[in-house]
Amino acid sequence: MSLTVLHPRWLIPVEPKGTVLEQHALVMKDEHIEAVLTSDEARRRYADASHVELADHALLPGLVNLHGHSAMSLLRGLADDLALMDWLNHHIWPAEKRHVSDEFVFDGTLHAIAEMIRGGTTTINDMYFHHDAVARAAIMAGMRTVVGCSILEFPTGYALNADDYIGKALSARDAFQGERLVDFALAPHAPYTVADETFSKIITLAEQLNLLVHCHIHETRDEIEGSIKQYGVRPLERLRNLGLLGPNLIAAHVVHANDTEIDLLAKHGVHVAHNPASNLKLASGFARITAMHRAGVNVGLGTDGAASNNKLDLLGDLRMAALLAKAESTDPTALDAASSLEMATLAGARALGKGDQIGSLLAGKQADMIAIDLAALETLPVFDPISQIVYAAGREQVSHTWVAGRCLMQNRVLTTLSADQIAAKGRWWQHRITQPAA
């Protein structure tokens, strides 16, 4: 049994929302949070434990990245300043056809995880190919990961058709059963790349196996117009008719949703993964996050992939989400700092069905936490640590990252991965990707 007591300047449990505790400590027992109590009491009760002083730091739950494509870190900057379908059809999908392999996905996922750990992310809800490689990278790094298994109708270098994608997803899930940090989800890419018959299979499998479904939905106006032309209804209505909408669905983006559709999301308990940076960069539009919150939709935060962000900086995207919500709603009180932080932590945990395990610092939960050093010139003075984290802090101020009680970064130094080795791999892949096709 290992006992560690952390003594931060500020302890921000997220639950209850907006709470800031001073002169408090958190006790870790192995992978769990044993207790949150006053520092004085912790020193008396746990005198023989290891005590860590975080004199200028805020201690808070690790950030939950609710939508990402980790391996695409190796395609960062390959094709910028383009519209989504141009970007996909003429640049990203051709590059993936040439290069995506087990090795590419393993190396790219490790690269992404290292970046996310350094930025305070402790959980990633991923969506990509070569699911075994994603899982192996997560286990090696110690990152809590939901492996979203992409499903499409058309062939790629990974699978031939929808049934092939589904078969590989289920095989990977079986291979990693029992891994405590790795879960699996079915990830139909989008309504415009998946047929009704395939969605029906996914719904049945998700119900039988108790799996999450993770899908891009209402990302662009073109997607909606194409659905009306092909199916006679908007994508969400089509998915409702098929029976996909429910609390096991994570809808990524949902940039274009009218009042009726927002009510539909709330009614069915669908979770939304908001990706503000990617939405802006691809000019997809402004998601109506304030309206979703007011309707009762659970909204988490995602980075999307590094090829369309171009950073896996959830702390930076947290600030962007808060500011965009105010501008889009013309309400400066919309998505206040405490609500923003909840969106990046507990809301994401709830979307993944892990709200009772992670997302807040409560006794009994997993010790997924980060420490942010607020002593930097850029974050002084500190009148409100939550506001300072949301509106002023940068990811370079994250000093420590723990997942399940294991310290993955200590004083900015990765403990499970080699930054130098990952950087060298990134340069190797850059050279390989830029070589002319044979």
Tab-separated table of N, CA, C and O in Angstrom, residues 160-231:
chain	number	residue	atom	x	y	z
A	160	LEU	N	-11.822	-3.306	-45.303
A	160	LEU	CA	-12.413	-3.306	-46.643
A	160	LEU	C	-13.800	-2.684	-46.696
A	160	LEU	O	-14.170	-2.037	-47.681
A	161	ASN	N	-14.597	-2.920	-45.651
A	161	ASN	CA	-15.982	-2.455	-45.645
A	161	ASN	C	-16.461	-2.362	-44.206
A	161	ASN	O	-15.702	-2.646	-43.267
A	162	ALA	N	-17.702	-1.966	-44.025
A	162	ALA	CA	-18.221	-1.744	-42.673
A	162	ALA	C	-18.122	-2.991	-41.805
A	162	ALA	O	-17.730	-2.924	-40.632
A	163	ASP	N	-18.459	-4.143	-42.350
A	163	ASP	CA	-18.396	-5.373	-41.555
A	163	ASP	C	-16.965	-5.689	-41.135
A	163	ASP	O	-16.730	-6.201	-40.028
A	164	ASP	N	-16.022	-5.391	-42.002
A	164	ASP	CA	-14.612	-5.625	-41.680
A	164	ASP	C	-14.158	-4.703	-40.539
A	164	ASP	O	-13.475	-5.135	-39.601
A	165	TYR	N	-14.548	-3.429	-40.612
A	165	TYR	CA	-14.225	-2.500	-39.524
A	165	TYR	C	-14.822	-2.977	-38.199
A	165	TYR	O	-14.160	-2.959	-37.155
A	166	ILE	N	-16.079	-3.393	-38.242
A	166	ILE	CA	-16.747	-3.845	-37.017
A	166	ILE	C	-16.064	-5.091	-36.461
A	166	ILE	O	-15.829	-5.205	-35.246
A	167	GLY	N	-15.724	-6.031	-37.333
A	167	GLY	CA	-15.060	-7.244	-36.888
A	167	GLY	C	-13.725	-6.954	-36.218
A	167	GLY	O	-13.395	-7.536	-35.172
A	168	LYS	N	-12.972	-6.034	-36.784
A	168	LYS	CA	-11.675	-5.688	-36.191
A	168	LYS	C	-11.863	-4.948	-34.864
A	168	LYS	O	-11.057	-5.109	-33.944
A	169	ALA	N	-12.912	-4.158	-34.771
A	169	ALA	CA	-13.196	-3.465	-33.516
A	169	ALA	C	-13.481	-4.466	-32.399
A	169	ALA	O	-12.938	-4.356	-31.287
A	170	LEU	N	-14.323	-5.447	-32.690
A	170	LEU	CA	-14.684	-6.422	-31.670
A	170	LEU	C	-13.506	-7.316	-31.294
A	170	LEU	O	-13.336	-7.690	-30.122
A	171	SER	N	-12.659	-7.639	-32.266
A	171	SER	CA	-11.469	-8.448	-31.972
A	171	SER	C	-10.512	-7.699	-31.056
A	171	SER	O	-9.955	-8.282	-30.109
A	172	ALA	N	-10.319	-6.410	-31.326
A	172	ALA	CA	-9.428	-5.611	-30.477
A	172	ALA	C	-9.989	-5.492	-29.069
A	172	ALA	O	-9.248	-5.598	-28.080
A	173	ARG	N	-11.293	-5.274	-28.988
A	173	ARG	CA	-11.925	-5.192	-27.666
A	173	ARG	C	-11.691	-6.472	-26.880
A	173	ARG	O	-11.335	-6.439	-25.688
A	174	ASP	N	-11.860	-7.610	-27.520
A	174	ASP	CA	-11.665	-8.889	-26.842
A	174	ASP	C	-10.211	-9.053	-26.391
A	174	ASP	O	-9.949	-9.590	-25.304
A	175	ALA	N	-9.280	-8.580	-27.204
A	175	ALA	CA	-7.859	-8.766	-26.906
A	175	ALA	C	-7.421	-7.983	-25.675
A	175	ALA	O	-6.451	-8.366	-25.008
A	176	PHE	N	-8.121	-6.882	-25.368
A	176	PHE	CA	-7.695	-6.028	-24.268
A	176	PHE	C	-8.687	-6.020	-23.099
A	176	PHE	O	-8.654	-5.125	-22.267
A	177	GLN	N	-9.539	-7.030	-23.058
A	177	GLN	CA	-10.468	-7.138	-21.938
A	177	GLN	C	-9.690	-7.209	-20.628
A	177	GLN	O	-8.704	-7.929	-20.508
A	178	GLY	N	-10.123	-6.459	-19.653
A	178	GLY	CA	-9.478	-6.500	-18.349
A	178	GLY	C	-8.422	-5.451	-18.123
A	178	GLY	O	-7.956	-5.281	-16.988
A	179	GLU	N	-8.021	-4.741	-19.165
A	179	GLU	CA	-7.054	-3.655	-18.998
A	179	GLU	C	-7.747	-2.499	-18.269
A	179	GLU	O	-8.741	-1.948	-18.753
A	180	ARG	N	-7.227	-2.100	-17.130
A	180	ARG	CA	-7.963	-1.169	-16.279
A	180	ARG	C	-8.015	0.251	-16.829
A	180	ARG	O	-8.918	1.015	-16.463
A	181	LEU	N	-7.086	0.636	-17.699
A	181	LEU	CA	-7.081	2.002	-18.222
A	181	LEU	C	-7.629	2.101	-19.641
A	181	LEU	O	-7.707	3.195	-20.191
A	182	VAL	N	-8.006	0.990	-20.240
A	182	VAL	CA	-8.409	0.984	-21.651
A	182	VAL	C	-9.822	0.441	-21.801
A	182	VAL	O	-10.130	-0.661	-21.340
A	183	ASP	N	-10.667	1.224	-22.443
A	183	ASP	CA	-12.019	0.793	-22.819
A	183	ASP	C	-12.181	0.975	-24.322
A	183	ASP	O	-11.373	1.651	-24.975
A	184	PHE	N	-13.234	0.396	-24.860
A	184	PHE	CA	-13.478	0.475	-26.301
A	184	PHE	C	-14.862	1.055	-26.582
A	184	PHE	O	-15.786	0.916	-25.785
A	185	ALA	N	-14.968	1.721	-27.729
A	185	ALA	CA	-16.243	2.276	-28.200
A	185	ALA	C	-16.347	2.033	-29.687
A	185	ALA	O	-15.335	1.933	-30.400
A	186	LEU	N	-17.573	1.947	-30.176
A	186	LEU	CA	-17.810	1.889	-31.621
A	186	LEU	C	-17.895	3.309	-32.137
A	186	LEU	O	-18.592	4.145	-31.560
A	187	ALA	N	-17.170	3.590	-33.226
A	187	ALA	CA	-17.057	4.970	-33.700
A	187	ALA	C	-17.397	5.087	-35.178
A	187	ALA	O	-16.504	5.247	-36.028
A	188	PRO	N	-18.692	5.009	-35.519
A	188	PRO	CA	-19.077	5.305	-36.904
A	188	PRO	C	-18.632	6.714	-37.243
A	188	PRO	O	-18.913	7.649	-36.492
A	189	HIS	N	-17.935	6.871	-38.347
A	189	HIS	CA	-17.270	8.139	-38.619
A	189	HIS	C	-18.235	9.314	-38.666
A	189	HIS	O	-18.041	10.321	-37.985
A	190	ALA	N	-19.286	9.218	-39.453
A	190	ALA	CA	-20.234	10.324	-39.609
A	190	ALA	C	-21.448	9.818	-40.377
A	190	ALA	O	-21.366	8.804	-41.079
A	191	PRO	N	-22.578	10.518	-40.286
A	191	PRO	CA	-23.759	10.090	-41.051
A	191	PRO	C	-23.510	10.004	-42.552
A	191	PRO	O	-24.129	9.165	-43.223
A	192	TYR	N	-22.620	10.855	-43.073
A	192	TYR	CA	-22.408	10.847	-44.524
A	192	TYR	C	-21.437	9.753	-44.977
A	192	TYR	O	-21.228	9.572	-46.183
A	193	THR	N	-20.830	9.001	-44.055
A	193	THR	CA	-19.930	7.914	-44.436
A	193	THR	C	-20.417	6.555	-43.939
A	193	THR	O	-19.717	5.554	-44.112
A	194	VAL	N	-21.602	6.532	-43.321
A	194	VAL	CA	-22.122	5.284	-42.755
A	194	VAL	C	-23.581	5.101	-43.183
A	194	VAL	O	-24.397	6.025	-43.052
A	195	ALA	N	-23.909	3.913	-43.669
A	195	ALA	CA	-25.257	3.614	-44.173
A	195	ALA	C	-26.198	3.227	-43.036
A	195	ALA	O	-25.776	2.849	-41.941
A	196	ASP	N	-27.493	3.293	-43.328
A	196	ASP	CA	-28.508	2.950	-42.336
A	196	ASP	C	-28.310	1.535	-41.796
A	196	ASP	O	-28.420	1.295	-40.581
A	197	GLU	N	-28.045	0.590	-42.679
A	197	GLU	CA	-27.877	-0.803	-42.260
A	197	GLU	C	-26.731	-0.938	-41.268
A	197	GLU	O	-26.829	-1.680	-40.270
A	198	THR	N	-25.645	-0.217	-41.514
A	198	THR	CA	-24.499	-0.286	-40.612
A	198	THR	C	-24.814	0.359	-39.270
A	198	THR	O	-24.453	-0.168	-38.214
A	199	PHE	N	-25.506	1.495	-39.300
A	199	PHE	CA	-25.920	2.113	-38.039
A	199	PHE	C	-26.791	1.149	-37.232
A	199	PHE	O	-26.655	1.053	-35.999
A	200	SER	N	-27.659	0.425	-37.887
A	200	SER	CA	-28.518	-0.525	-37.173
A	200	SER	C	-27.693	-1.621	-36.505
A	200	SER	O	-27.962	-2.023	-35.361
A	201	LYS	N	-26.664	-2.102	-37.188
A	201	LYS	CA	-25.770	-3.111	-36.595
A	201	LYS	C	-25.045	-2.536	-35.383
A	201	LYS	O	-24.890	-3.205	-34.356
A	202	ILE	N	-24.596	-1.299	-35.514
A	202	ILE	CA	-23.869	-0.645	-34.426
A	202	ILE	C	-24.766	-0.484	-33.206
A	202	ILE	O	-24.343	-0.728	-32.068
A	203	ILE	N	-26.006	-0.084	-33.438
A	203	ILE	CA	-26.959	0.087	-32.327
A	203	ILE	C	-27.164	-1.232	-31.593
A	203	ILE	O	-27.134	-1.284	-30.350
A	204	THR	N	-27.336	-2.297	-32.339
A	204	THR	CA	-27.552	-3.614	-31.727
A	204	THR	C	-26.333	-4.050	-30.922
A	204	THR	O	-26.454	-4.510	-29.774
A	205	LEU	N	-25.148	-3.909	-31.498
A	205	LEU	CA	-23.923	-4.313	-30.813
A	205	LEU	C	-23.688	-3.473	-29.558
A	205	LEU	O	-23.280	-3.994	-28.512
A	206	ALA	N	-23.926	-2.173	-29.666
A	206	ALA	CA	-23.718	-1.295	-28.516
A	206	ALA	C	-24.630	-1.683	-27.358
A	206	ALA	O	-24.212	-1.666	-26.192
A	207	GLU	N	-25.869	-2.051	-27.678
A	207	GLU	CA	-26.802	-2.476	-26.639
A	207	GLU	C	-26.386	-3.817	-26.040
A	207	GLU	O	-26.404	-4.001	-24.823
A	208	GLN	N	-25.993	-4.749	-26.882
A	208	GLN	CA	-25.630	-6.084	-26.404
A	208	GLN	C	-24.370	-6.065	-25.552
A	208	GLN	O	-24.264	-6.793	-24.556
A	209	LEU	N	-23.390	-5.236	-25.942
A	209	LEU	CA	-22.071	-5.253	-25.307
A	209	LEU	C	-21.856	-4.071	-24.373
A	209	LEU	O	-20.766	-3.915	-23.827
A	210	ASN	N	-22.880	-3.240	-24.205
A	210	ASN	CA	-22.792	-2.064	-23.333
A	210	ASN	C	-21.625	-1.163	-23.744
A	210	ASN	O	-20.768	-0.791	-22.927
A	211	LEU	N	-21.595	-0.794	-25.031
A	211	LEU	CA	-20.531	0.028	-25.579
A	211	LEU	C	-21.020	1.446	-25.868
A	211	LEU	O	-22.183	1.653	-26.232
A	212	LEU	N	-20.126	2.396	-25.720
A	212	LEU	CA	-20.394	3.755	-26.169
A	212	LEU	C	-20.346	3.818	-27.681
A	212	LEU	O	-19.676	3.006	-28.334
A	213	VAL	N	-21.049	4.803	-28.237
A	213	VAL	CA	-20.977	5.107	-29.662
A	213	VAL	C	-20.474	6.538	-29.795
A	213	VAL	O	-20.963	7.448	-29.110
A	214	HIS	N	-19.500	6.744	-30.645
A	214	HIS	CA	-18.802	8.026	-30.785
A	214	HIS	C	-18.813	8.396	-32.262
A	214	HIS	O	-18.286	7.656	-33.093
A	215	CYS	N	-19.437	9.537	-32.621
A	215	CYS	CA	-19.688	9.840	-34.034
A	215	CYS	C	-19.640	11.345	-34.278
A	215	CYS	O	-20.147	12.132	-33.477
A	216	HIS	N	-19.022	11.757	-35.410
A	216	HIS	CA	-19.119	13.146	-35.846
A	216	HIS	C	-20.551	13.409	-36.322
A	216	HIS	O	-21.068	12.663	-37.159
A	217	ILE	N	-21.167	14.475	-35.819
A	217	ILE	CA	-22.548	14.771	-36.201
A	217	ILE	C	-22.742	16.282	-36.340
A	217	ILE	O	-22.313	17.045	-35.472
A	218	HIS	N	-23.374	16.693	-37.433
A	218	HIS	CA	-23.697	18.106	-37.679
A	218	HIS	C	-22.455	18.997	-37.574
A	218	HIS	O	-22.489	20.071	-36.980
A	219	GLU	N	-21.368	18.533	-38.205
A	219	GLU	CA	-20.135	19.316	-38.142
A	219	GLU	C	-20.154	20.498	-39.107
A	219	GLU	O	-19.632	21.567	-38.795
A	220	THR	N	-20.743	20.301	-40.288
A	220	THR	CA	-20.763	21.367	-41.295
A	220	THR	C	-22.157	21.516	-41.905
A	220	THR	O	-22.987	20.604	-41.834
A	221	ARG	N	-22.381	22.641	-42.548
A	221	ARG	CA	-23.644	22.853	-43.267
A	221	ARG	C	-23.750	21.903	-44.450
A	221	ARG	O	-24.844	21.436	-44.776
A	222	ASP	N	-22.615	21.618	-45.102
A	222	ASP	CA	-22.635	20.703	-46.239
A	222	ASP	C	-23.149	19.329	-45.832
A	222	ASP	O	-23.872	18.673	-46.586
A	223	GLU	N	-22.772	18.881	-44.634
A	223	GLU	CA	-23.245	17.587	-44.145
A	223	GLU	C	-24.766	17.577	-44.041
A	223	GLU	O	-25.426	16.606	-44.438
A	224	ILE	N	-25.327	18.652	-43.547
A	224	ILE	CA	-26.778	18.731	-43.363
A	224	ILE	C	-27.480	18.800	-44.717
A	224	ILE	O	-28.473	18.090	-44.953
A	225	GLU	N	-26.965	19.613	-45.603
A	225	GLU	CA	-27.575	19.729	-46.933
A	225	GLU	C	-27.504	18.407	-47.686
A	225	GLU	O	-28.455	18.016	-48.382
A	226	GLY	N	-26.374	17.705	-47.552
A	226	GLY	CA	-26.236	16.405	-48.215
A	226	GLY	C	-27.223	15.384	-47.677
A	226	GLY	O	-27.770	14.572	-48.425
A	227	SER	N	-27.473	15.421	-46.369
A	227	SER	CA	-28.421	14.492	-45.766
A	227	SER	C	-29.841	14.762	-46.244
A	227	SER	O	-30.598	13.823	-46.539
A	228	ILE	N	-30.197	16.034	-46.318
A	228	ILE	CA	-31.544	16.388	-46.801
A	228	ILE	C	-31.726	15.913	-48.234
A	228	ILE	O	-32.777	15.365	-48.603
A	229	LYS	N	-30.680	16.072	-49.036
A	229	LYS	CA	-30.755	15.667	-50.442
A	229	LYS	C	-30.855	14.149	-50.572
A	229	LYS	O	-31.636	13.633	-51.388
A	230	GLN	N	-30.096	13.406	-49.767
A	230	GLN	CA	-30.050	11.949	-49.901
A	230	GLN	C	-31.154	11.247	-49.134
A	230	GLN	O	-31.726	10.259	-49.626
A	231	TYR	N	-31.459	11.747	-47.911
A	231	TYR	CA	-32.401	11.030	-47.036
A	231	TYR	C	-33.705	11.782	-46.785
A	231	TYR	O	-34.624	11.230	-46.188
